[in-house]
C-alpha cells in the first residue's frame, strides 16, 4: 500500500476551523475552557482534547498587518521516533503509513511527547494516556476521508497518496512563487519526511514551524547506544563475580582466611 | 574460648540507609524494567501490571530519596565524614586498587593497610551517591515532564537509563564482593546486622582504622 496522508495548502486556508470542530466531533473530545488572549487563535496549543488546532501568527511588515494561519497536528512521520521510544510498543504504523497508538497499551510515560521533533503528543492527565491525531484510520479504511479533510470547505485539505500530494504541492508552490517568493513545500524531507505535506506561502518559522526539525541527539544516543549495548555491562560484572567466586575457592584463598578465623560467613 | 571483642564499623544511620537502598533499588529496578522492556512482562502480576509498577516505582522512589535526605538533615556530620573518608586517597589506596584484580581472581597478595573502608569501598562510596543523585534528579524531571523545558526532559531519559545500568553493573560487584568474596562475611553481617565486626578481623582488614580508633584501648 502506498503512503497516504493529506496536503495542507495554507494559501487556500481561510482559518474557519471547521477541521478542528470535525476532529473533536469525530473523536468525541470534550470542549476546553480557554480565555481571550488578544489573538484570533482560540485554542492556544495542542492539548489532550485538541488533536488539531489552527494557529494564527500576525506580523507587521511594510506597514501592513500580515496574517499567517495553518493547521497543526501529528505529522505522521515516515520514520516516527515516537514509535521507536515507546517502551510498551503502543505506537505502530498502519499499512498506509498513519502513525497510530494503542490506547490499551499506553502507560502514560510520555517518552513519545519528549522525543517527537514536532512536539505533538500531549498527556491526558485524567486517563494517564498520551494522545495525538491518528489520521482517522477507522474512516480511511472504509474509504472515507479523515474527519478534518471531509470538513474543509475551501479545498485547503486534500487526502491522497503521498507521492501525488507532493507533486500537487510542488506545482502549487511554483504557481505561488510569483506572488509569494518564499513559498515552499514543508514535510517532504523534514524529520526524514512526513505523510502530512504543507504548502506554505512563506518561511516555516512565520507559521511557528521549525525550518529543519530533527530528533534530539540525546534521544538518538539513548535509543541507539545506551539501551541496546550498555546493559551488557551488568552481565559482564555479574560474570566476573561468578568467576571470582569459583577461582578464589579453587586457588584456596578462602581456606587460608578461614584458617585465620575469617571464614566466608564471618 | 571467650567471646571475642567486637567493634562498631557501620553506624546505625549507615545501616538504615543501606537497608532502605537495598530494598528500594530492587523494587525500583524490576518495576522500572517492567515498564521499559517487554523482556520482563512475566513480572507484571507481581507489581499489579505496568500501571501498578508505575505507581510502585514512584512510591519507592520517594522512599529511596527520603531516607538519605532525612539522615542528612538529622546528622549531616556523619555524611560529611563518610565523604571525607571516601575522598582521602593515598599510596596505600592506589596500591590496593592495582593489586585488587589479583585478589579478585584468588591470587594471594599482601594488601597495604586500609582505613575503615578500603580503596574499593571508597570508590563504591563515591559511585553510588553520585548515581543516586543523578537518577533522582532525572527521575523528578521525568515524573513532572510537562513542567520542565523540553531539552531537559530529553536528556533526563538517557541519564536515568545510564544511571540504572551503571548502578546495577556496580551492584553486581558490590553484592558479590560484600558477601561471598572470601573474607567479606564479617562486614556483610555488620552492615545488615548490629554494625559490629570482630576486633581481629578489623585489625587484619582495616588496620589503619583499627589502630587509630581501638589501638590505644588494646594497649591499656
Coordinates of C-alpha atoms in Angstrom, one line a residue:
Chain A
X1 CA 0.0 0.0 0.0
X2 CA 1.4 3.5 -0.8
X3 CA 1.8 6.0 1.9
X4 CA -1.2 8.2 2.3
X5 CA -1.6 11.5 4.0
X6 CA -3.1 14.9 3.3
X7 CA -2.0 18.2 1.9
X8 CA -2.4 21.4 3.9
X9 CA -2.4 24.2 1.4
X10 CA -2.1 27.3 3.6
X11 CA -2.7 29.6 0.6
X12 CA -6.2 28.2 0.4
X13 CA -7.0 28.1 4.1
X14 CA -9.4 30.8 5.4
X15 CA -9.0 29.9 9.1
X16 CA -12.6 28.8 9.6
X17 CA -11.5 26.0 12.0
X18 CA -14.1 23.6 10.5
X19 CA -11.4 20.9 10.6
X20 CA -10.9 21.5 14.4
X21 CA -14.6 21.1 15.1
X22 CA -14.9 18.0 12.9
X23 CA -11.9 16.4 14.6
X24 CA -13.3 17.0 18.0
X25 CA -16.7 15.7 17.0
X26 CA -15.4 12.5 15.3
X27 CA -13.0 11.7 18.2
X28 CA -15.7 12.7 20.8
X29 CA -13.4 15.1 22.6
X30 CA -14.9 17.5 25.2
X31 CA -14.6 21.2 24.9
X32 CA -12.0 23.0 26.9
X33 CA -12.4 26.4 28.5
X34 CA -10.0 29.0 27.1
X35 CA -9.6 32.7 27.7
X36 CA -9.2 35.6 25.3
X37 CA -5.5 36.4 24.8
X38 CA -5.8 39.2 22.2
X39 CA -5.4 36.8 19.3
X40 CA -7.8 35.3 16.8
X41 CA -6.4 31.9 17.8
X42 CA -9.0 30.3 20.1
X43 CA -7.1 27.2 21.3
X44 CA -3.6 28.3 22.3
X45 CA -1.9 24.9 21.8
X46 CA -2.5 21.2 21.2
X47 CA -3.9 19.5 24.2
X48 CA -5.1 16.1 25.2
X49 CA -8.6 17.2 23.9
X50 CA -7.4 19.0 20.8
X51 CA -5.6 16.7 18.4
X52 CA -5.6 19.5 15.8
X53 CA -5.7 23.3 16.0
X54 CA -5.4 26.2 13.7
X55 CA -2.6 28.6 14.6
X56 CA -2.7 32.3 13.8
X57 CA 0.5 34.4 13.6
X58 CA 0.4 38.1 13.0
X59 CA 3.3 40.2 11.7
X60 CA 3.6 43.9 10.7
X61 CA 5.5 44.1 7.5
X62 CA 6.0 47.2 5.3
X63 CA 3.3 49.0 7.3
X64 CA 0.9 46.2 6.7
X65 CA -0.5 43.6 9.0
X66 CA 0.1 40.1 7.7
X67 CA -1.7 37.1 8.9
X68 CA -0.5 33.5 8.7
X69 CA -2.6 30.7 9.7
X70 CA -2.2 27.0 9.4
X71 CA -3.4 23.7 10.8
X72 CA -1.3 21.8 13.3
X73 CA -1.5 18.2 14.3
X74 CA 0.6 15.0 14.2
X75 CA 2.8 15.0 11.0
X76 CA 2.7 11.2 10.6
X77 CA 6.5 10.8 10.0
X78 CA 7.8 8.2 7.6
X79 CA 10.2 7.1 10.3
X80 CA 8.4 8.0 13.5
X81 CA 10.7 8.4 16.6
X82 CA 7.7 8.1 18.9
X83 CA 7.3 4.5 17.7
X84 CA 10.9 3.8 18.5
X85 CA 11.0 5.2 22.0
X86 CA 7.7 3.7 23.1
X87 CA 8.6 1.1 25.7
X88 CA 5.2 -0.6 25.5
X89 CA 5.2 -0.9 21.7
X90 CA 1.9 1.0 21.9
X91 CA 2.6 3.0 18.7
X92 CA 2.6 1.5 15.3
X93 CA 2.2 2.4 11.6
X94 CA -0.8 1.3 9.5
X95 CA -0.3 -0.1 6.0
X96 CA -0.8 3.5 4.6
X97 CA 1.8 5.0 6.9
X98 CA -0.5 6.6 9.5
X99 CA 1.1 6.6 13.0
X100 CA -1.4 5.2 15.4
X101 CA -1.4 4.5 19.1
X102 CA -2.9 1.6 21.0
X103 CA -4.7 3.3 23.9
X104 CA -4.8 0.0 25.9
X105 CA -1.1 -0.5 25.8
X106 CA -0.2 3.2 26.5
X107 CA 1.0 3.6 30.1
X108 CA 1.4 7.4 30.0
X109 CA 5.1 7.5 30.3
X110 CA 5.3 10.5 28.0
X111 CA 8.5 9.3 26.2
X112 CA 6.9 10.0 22.8
X113 CA 6.0 13.6 23.8
X114 CA 9.6 14.5 24.5
X115 CA 11.1 12.5 21.6
X116 CA 8.8 13.9 18.9
X117 CA 10.7 16.5 16.9
X118 CA 7.4 18.4 16.3
X119 CA 6.4 18.1 20.0
X120 CA 2.9 16.8 19.1
X121 CA 1.8 14.1 21.6
X122 CA 0.0 15.5 24.6
X123 CA -0.5 13.9 28.0
X124 CA -4.1 13.2 29.2
X125 CA -3.8 13.6 33.0
X126 CA -7.3 12.3 33.6
X127 CA -6.7 8.9 31.9
X128 CA -2.9 8.8 32.2
X129 CA -2.5 8.3 28.4
X130 CA -0.7 10.1 25.7
X131 CA -2.9 11.4 22.9
X132 CA -2.5 12.6 19.3
X133 CA -4.1 12.7 15.9
X134 CA -4.3 9.2 14.3
X135 CA -5.2 10.3 10.7
X136 CA -8.6 8.6 11.2
X137 CA -7.6 5.1 10.2
X138 CA -11.1 3.8 11.1
X139 CA -12.5 6.2 8.5
X140 CA -9.9 5.8 5.8
X141 CA -10.1 2.0 6.0
X142 CA -13.7 2.3 4.9
X143 CA -12.9 4.6 2.0
X144 CA -13.9 7.7 3.9
X145 CA -11.9 10.9 4.2
X146 CA -10.3 11.9 7.5
X147 CA -12.8 14.0 9.5
X148 CA -10.8 17.2 9.1
X149 CA -10.3 16.8 5.4
X150 CA -14.0 16.0 4.9
X151 CA -14.9 19.2 6.7
X152 CA -12.6 21.5 4.8
X153 CA -14.8 23.8 2.6
X154 CA -12.0 25.5 0.6
X155 CA -10.1 22.5 -0.6
X156 CA -7.1 23.5 1.6
X157 CA -7.0 19.9 2.8
X158 CA -6.7 17.2 0.3
X159 CA -6.3 13.5 1.1
X160 CA -4.4 11.1 -1.1
X161 CA -1.2 9.2 -1.9
X162 CA 1.9 10.9 -0.6
X163 CA 3.6 10.9 -4.0
X164 CA 0.7 12.5 -5.7
X165 CA 0.3 15.1 -2.9
X166 CA 4.0 16.0 -3.3
X167 CA 3.5 16.6 -7.0
X168 CA 0.5 18.7 -6.4
X169 CA 2.3 20.7 -3.7
X170 CA 5.4 21.3 -5.9
X171 CA 3.1 22.5 -8.7
X172 CA 1.2 24.8 -6.3
X173 CA 4.4 26.3 -4.9
X174 CA 5.7 27.1 -8.4
X175 CA 2.4 28.9 -9.1
X176 CA 2.6 30.8 -5.8
X177 CA 6.2 31.9 -6.3
X178 CA 5.1 34.9 -8.4
X179 CA 3.1 36.4 -5.6
X180 CA 4.8 34.7 -2.6
X181 CA 8.5 34.4 -3.4
X182 CA 9.2 32.4 -0.2
X183 CA 6.5 29.8 -0.9
X184 CA 7.8 26.3 -0.1
X185 CA 6.8 22.7 0.5
X186 CA 7.1 21.5 4.1
X187 CA 7.1 17.9 5.1
X188 CA 8.8 16.5 2.0
X189 CA 12.1 16.0 4.0
X190 CA 11.6 17.4 7.5
X191 CA 12.4 14.8 10.1
X192 CA 13.0 12.3 7.3
X193 CA 9.7 13.2 5.5
X194 CA 6.1 13.2 6.8
X195 CA 2.8 11.9 5.4
X196 CA 1.3 15.4 6.0
X197 CA 2.5 17.8 3.4
X198 CA 2.2 21.5 3.6
X199 CA 2.2 24.3 1.1
X200 CA 3.5 27.3 3.0
X201 CA 3.2 30.8 1.4
X202 CA 6.2 31.9 3.5
X203 CA 9.1 30.7 5.5
X204 CA 8.2 27.9 8.0
X205 CA 9.1 30.0 11.1
X206 CA 6.4 32.5 10.1
X207 CA 3.9 29.7 10.9
X208 CA 5.6 28.7 14.1
X209 CA 7.3 25.7 12.4
X210 CA 10.9 24.8 12.7
X211 CA 12.8 25.1 9.4
X212 CA 14.5 21.7 9.9
X213 CA 13.2 19.8 12.9
X214 CA 15.5 16.9 14.0
X215 CA 15.3 14.2 16.5
X216 CA 17.4 15.3 19.5
X217 CA 20.9 13.8 19.8
X218 CA 20.1 12.8 23.4
X219 CA 17.1 10.7 22.2
X220 CA 19.3 9.1 19.5
X221 CA 22.1 8.2 21.9
X222 CA 19.6 6.9 24.4
X223 CA 17.8 4.6 21.9
X224 CA 20.7 3.5 19.6
X225 CA 23.6 3.3 22.1
X226 CA 22.6 3.2 25.7
X227 CA 19.6 0.9 25.6
X228 CA 20.9 -1.7 23.2
X229 CA 24.6 -2.0 24.4
X230 CA 25.1 -0.7 28.0
X231 CA 23.1 -3.4 29.8
X232 CA 25.8 -5.9 28.7
X233 CA 28.0 -4.3 31.4
X234 CA 25.7 -5.7 34.0
X235 CA 26.2 -9.2 32.5
X236 CA 29.9 -8.6 32.4
X237 CA 30.3 -7.7 36.1
X238 CA 27.9 -10.5 37.0
X239 CA 30.1 -13.0 35.1
X240 CA 33.3 -11.7 36.6
X241 CA 31.8 -12.1 40.1
X242 CA 30.7 -15.7 39.4
X243 CA 34.2 -16.4 38.0
X244 CA 35.8 -14.9 41.1
X245 CA 33.6 -16.9 43.4
X246 CA 34.9 -20.2 41.9
X247 CA 38.5 -19.1 41.2
X248 CA 39.1 -17.8 44.8
X249 CA 37.9 -21.1 46.2
X250 CA 39.8 -23.2 43.7
X251 CA 43.0 -21.3 44.5
X252 CA 42.4 -21.8 48.2
X253 CA 42.4 -18.2 49.3
X254 CA 39.2 -18.7 51.2
X255 CA 40.5 -21.7 53.0
X256 CA 43.6 -19.8 54.2
X257 CA 41.5 -17.0 55.5
X258 CA 39.1 -19.4 57.2
X259 CA 42.2 -20.7 59.0
X260 CA 42.8 -17.2 60.3
X261 CA 39.3 -17.3 61.7
X262 CA 37.8 -15.3 58.9
X263 CA 35.6 -17.7 57.1
X264 CA 33.2 -16.8 54.3
X265 CA 30.3 -16.2 56.6
X266 CA 32.4 -14.4 59.2
Chain B
X1 CA 37.0 -19.8 74.2
X2 CA 36.0 -16.4 75.5
X3 CA 33.7 -14.2 73.4
X4 CA 35.9 -12.1 71.1
X5 CA 35.7 -8.3 71.4
X6 CA 33.6 -6.7 68.7
X7 CA 34.0 -3.1 67.3
X8 CA 31.5 -0.9 65.5
X9 CA 32.2 -0.5 61.8
X10 CA 28.8 0.6 60.4
X11 CA 26.8 3.3 62.1
X12 CA 23.1 3.0 62.7
X13 CA 22.4 5.7 60.1
X14 CA 24.6 3.9 57.5
X15 CA 22.8 0.6 58.2
X16 CA 19.3 2.1 57.9
X17 CA 20.2 3.9 54.6
X18 CA 21.8 0.7 53.3
X19 CA 18.8 -1.5 54.2
X20 CA 16.4 1.0 52.6
X21 CA 18.5 1.4 49.5
X22 CA 18.9 -2.4 49.2
X23 CA 15.2 -2.9 49.2
X24 CA 14.3 0.2 47.2
X25 CA 16.9 -0.5 44.5
X26 CA 15.5 -3.9 43.6
X27 CA 11.9 -2.8 43.7
X28 CA 12.7 0.2 41.5
X29 CA 14.9 -1.9 39.2
X30 CA 12.3 -4.5 38.5
X31 CA 9.3 -2.2 38.4
X32 CA 11.3 0.0 36.0
X33 CA 12.3 -2.9 33.8
X34 CA 8.7 -4.0 33.6
X35 CA 7.9 -0.5 32.2
X36 CA 10.8 -0.2 29.9
X37 CA 11.1 -3.6 28.2
X38 CA 8.8 -6.4 27.4
X39 CA 11.5 -8.9 28.4
X40 CA 10.2 -8.6 31.9
X41 CA 6.5 -8.8 31.2
X42 CA 6.4 -12.1 33.3
X43 CA 6.9 -9.8 36.3
X44 CA 3.6 -7.9 35.6
X45 CA 1.5 -9.9 38.1
X46 CA 4.0 -9.2 40.9
X47 CA 3.6 -5.5 40.5
X48 CA -0.1 -5.4 39.5
X49 CA 0.6 -4.8 35.8
X50 CA 2.5 -2.0 34.2
X51 CA 0.3 0.6 35.9
X52 CA 0.9 -0.9 39.3
X53 CA 4.7 -0.9 38.6
X54 CA 4.4 2.7 37.6
X55 CA 2.8 3.6 40.9
X56 CA 5.2 1.5 43.0
X57 CA 8.1 2.9 41.1
X58 CA 7.1 6.4 42.3
X59 CA 6.3 5.4 45.9
X60 CA 9.6 3.7 46.3
X61 CA 11.4 6.5 44.5
X62 CA 10.2 8.8 47.3
X63 CA 11.4 6.3 50.0
X64 CA 14.7 5.9 48.1
X65 CA 15.3 9.7 48.1
X66 CA 13.7 10.5 51.5
X67 CA 15.7 8.1 53.7
X68 CA 19.2 9.5 53.0
X69 CA 17.8 13.1 52.9
X70 CA 16.2 12.7 56.4
X71 CA 19.6 11.2 57.5
X72 CA 21.4 14.2 56.0
X73 CA 19.2 16.6 57.9
X74 CA 19.3 14.7 61.1
X75 CA 23.0 14.1 61.1
X76 CA 24.9 16.0 58.4
X77 CA 28.3 15.4 60.1
X78 CA 28.0 11.7 59.5
X79 CA 27.6 12.1 55.8
X80 CA 30.3 14.7 55.5
X81 CA 32.8 12.4 57.4
X82 CA 31.9 9.5 55.2
X83 CA 32.5 11.6 52.1
X84 CA 35.8 12.8 53.6
X85 CA 36.9 9.2 54.2
X86 CA 35.9 8.3 50.6
X87 CA 37.8 11.2 49.2
X88 CA 41.0 10.5 51.1
X89 CA 43.3 8.7 48.7
X90 CA 47.0 8.0 49.3
X91 CA 49.6 5.5 48.1
X92 CA 48.0 2.6 50.0
X93 CA 44.7 3.2 48.2
X94 CA 46.3 3.3 44.8
X95 CA 48.3 0.2 45.6
X96 CA 45.2 -1.6 46.8
X97 CA 43.4 -0.8 43.6
X98 CA 46.3 -2.0 41.5
X99 CA 46.6 -5.3 43.4
X100 CA 42.8 -5.8 43.6
X101 CA 42.5 -7.7 40.3
X102 CA 44.8 -10.4 41.7
X103 CA 42.8 -10.7 44.9
X104 CA 39.6 -10.9 42.8
X105 CA 40.7 -14.0 40.9
X106 CA 42.2 -15.6 44.0
X107 CA 45.9 -15.0 43.8
X108 CA 47.3 -14.3 47.2
X109 CA 48.6 -10.7 47.6
X110 CA 49.7 -8.7 50.6
X111 CA 47.4 -5.7 50.6
X112 CA 48.6 -2.5 52.0
X113 CA 46.9 -1.5 55.3
X114 CA 43.5 0.1 54.8
X115 CA 41.3 2.6 56.5
X116 CA 37.8 1.9 57.9
X117 CA 36.7 1.5 54.3
X118 CA 39.2 0.1 51.8
X119 CA 40.0 1.7 48.5
X120 CA 37.4 -0.3 46.7
X121 CA 34.8 0.6 49.2
X122 CA 35.9 4.3 48.9
X123 CA 35.3 4.1 45.2
X124 CA 31.9 2.5 45.9
X125 CA 31.1 5.2 48.5
X126 CA 31.6 7.8 45.8
X127 CA 30.0 5.9 43.0
X128 CA 26.6 5.1 44.5
X129 CA 25.8 8.5 45.9
X130 CA 26.6 10.0 42.5
X131 CA 24.3 7.6 40.8
X132 CA 21.7 8.2 43.4
X133 CA 21.8 12.0 42.9
X134 CA 21.6 11.8 39.1
X135 CA 18.9 9.1 39.0
X136 CA 16.9 11.1 41.4
X137 CA 17.2 14.4 39.6
X138 CA 16.4 12.9 36.2
X139 CA 13.5 11.0 37.8
X140 CA 12.0 14.2 39.0
X141 CA 12.2 15.7 35.5
X142 CA 10.6 12.5 34.0
X143 CA 7.9 12.5 36.6
X144 CA 6.9 16.1 36.1
X145 CA 7.9 16.2 32.4
X146 CA 5.4 18.8 31.4
X147 CA 6.8 21.3 34.0
X148 CA 10.3 21.2 32.6
X149 CA 11.8 22.6 29.4
X150 CA 11.9 20.0 26.6
X151 CA 15.7 19.8 26.3
X152 CA 15.8 18.9 30.0
X153 CA 13.3 16.1 29.6
X154 CA 15.2 14.9 26.5
X155 CA 18.5 14.5 28.4
X156 CA 16.7 13.1 31.5
X157 CA 15.8 9.8 29.8
X158 CA 19.4 8.8 28.7
X159 CA 20.7 9.9 32.1
X160 CA 18.1 7.9 34.0
X161 CA 18.9 4.8 31.9
X162 CA 22.7 5.3 32.2
X163 CA 22.3 5.6 36.0
X164 CA 20.4 2.4 36.5
X165 CA 22.6 0.4 34.1
X166 CA 25.9 1.6 35.6
X167 CA 24.4 1.4 39.1
X168 CA 23.3 -2.2 38.6
X169 CA 26.6 -3.0 36.9
X170 CA 28.5 -1.8 40.1
X171 CA 25.9 -3.5 42.2
X172 CA 26.8 -6.9 40.8
X173 CA 30.3 -6.4 42.0
X174 CA 29.2 -4.8 45.3
X175 CA 26.8 -7.7 46.1
X176 CA 29.5 -10.3 45.4
X177 CA 32.5 -8.5 47.0
X178 CA 30.4 -7.6 50.0
X179 CA 29.1 -11.1 50.8
X180 CA 30.6 -14.2 49.1
X181 CA 34.1 -12.9 48.3
X182 CA 36.5 -14.6 50.8
X183 CA 36.9 -12.6 53.9
X184 CA 33.8 -10.3 53.3
X185 CA 31.3 -12.2 55.5
X186 CA 32.2 -10.2 58.6
X187 CA 31.4 -6.8 57.2
X188 CA 28.3 -8.2 55.4
X189 CA 26.8 -9.2 58.8
X190 CA 27.9 -5.9 60.3
X191 CA 26.1 -3.9 57.6
X192 CA 22.9 -6.0 57.7
X193 CA 23.2 -6.6 61.5
X194 CA 24.4 -4.7 64.5
X195 CA 27.2 -2.9 62.7
X196 CA 29.9 -4.7 64.7
X197 CA 32.9 -6.7 63.5
X198 CA 35.3 -8.9 65.4
X199 CA 38.4 -7.0 66.5
X200 CA 40.8 -9.4 65.0
X201 CA 39.1 -9.2 61.6
X202 CA 39.1 -5.4 61.8
X203 CA 42.8 -5.3 62.7
X204 CA 43.6 -7.5 59.7
X205 CA 41.3 -5.9 57.0
X206 CA 41.2 -2.3 58.2
X207 CA 44.5 -2.0 60.0
X208 CA 44.9 1.8 59.9
X209 CA 41.4 2.5 61.2
X210 CA 41.6 -0.2 63.9
X211 CA 44.9 1.1 65.1
X212 CA 43.7 4.7 65.2
X213 CA 40.4 4.1 66.9
X214 CA 40.8 1.0 69.0
X215 CA 44.6 0.6 69.1
X216 CA 45.2 2.5 72.3
X217 CA 42.3 0.7 74.1
X218 CA 44.2 -2.6 73.4
X219 CA 47.4 -1.3 74.9
X220 CA 45.7 -0.4 78.2

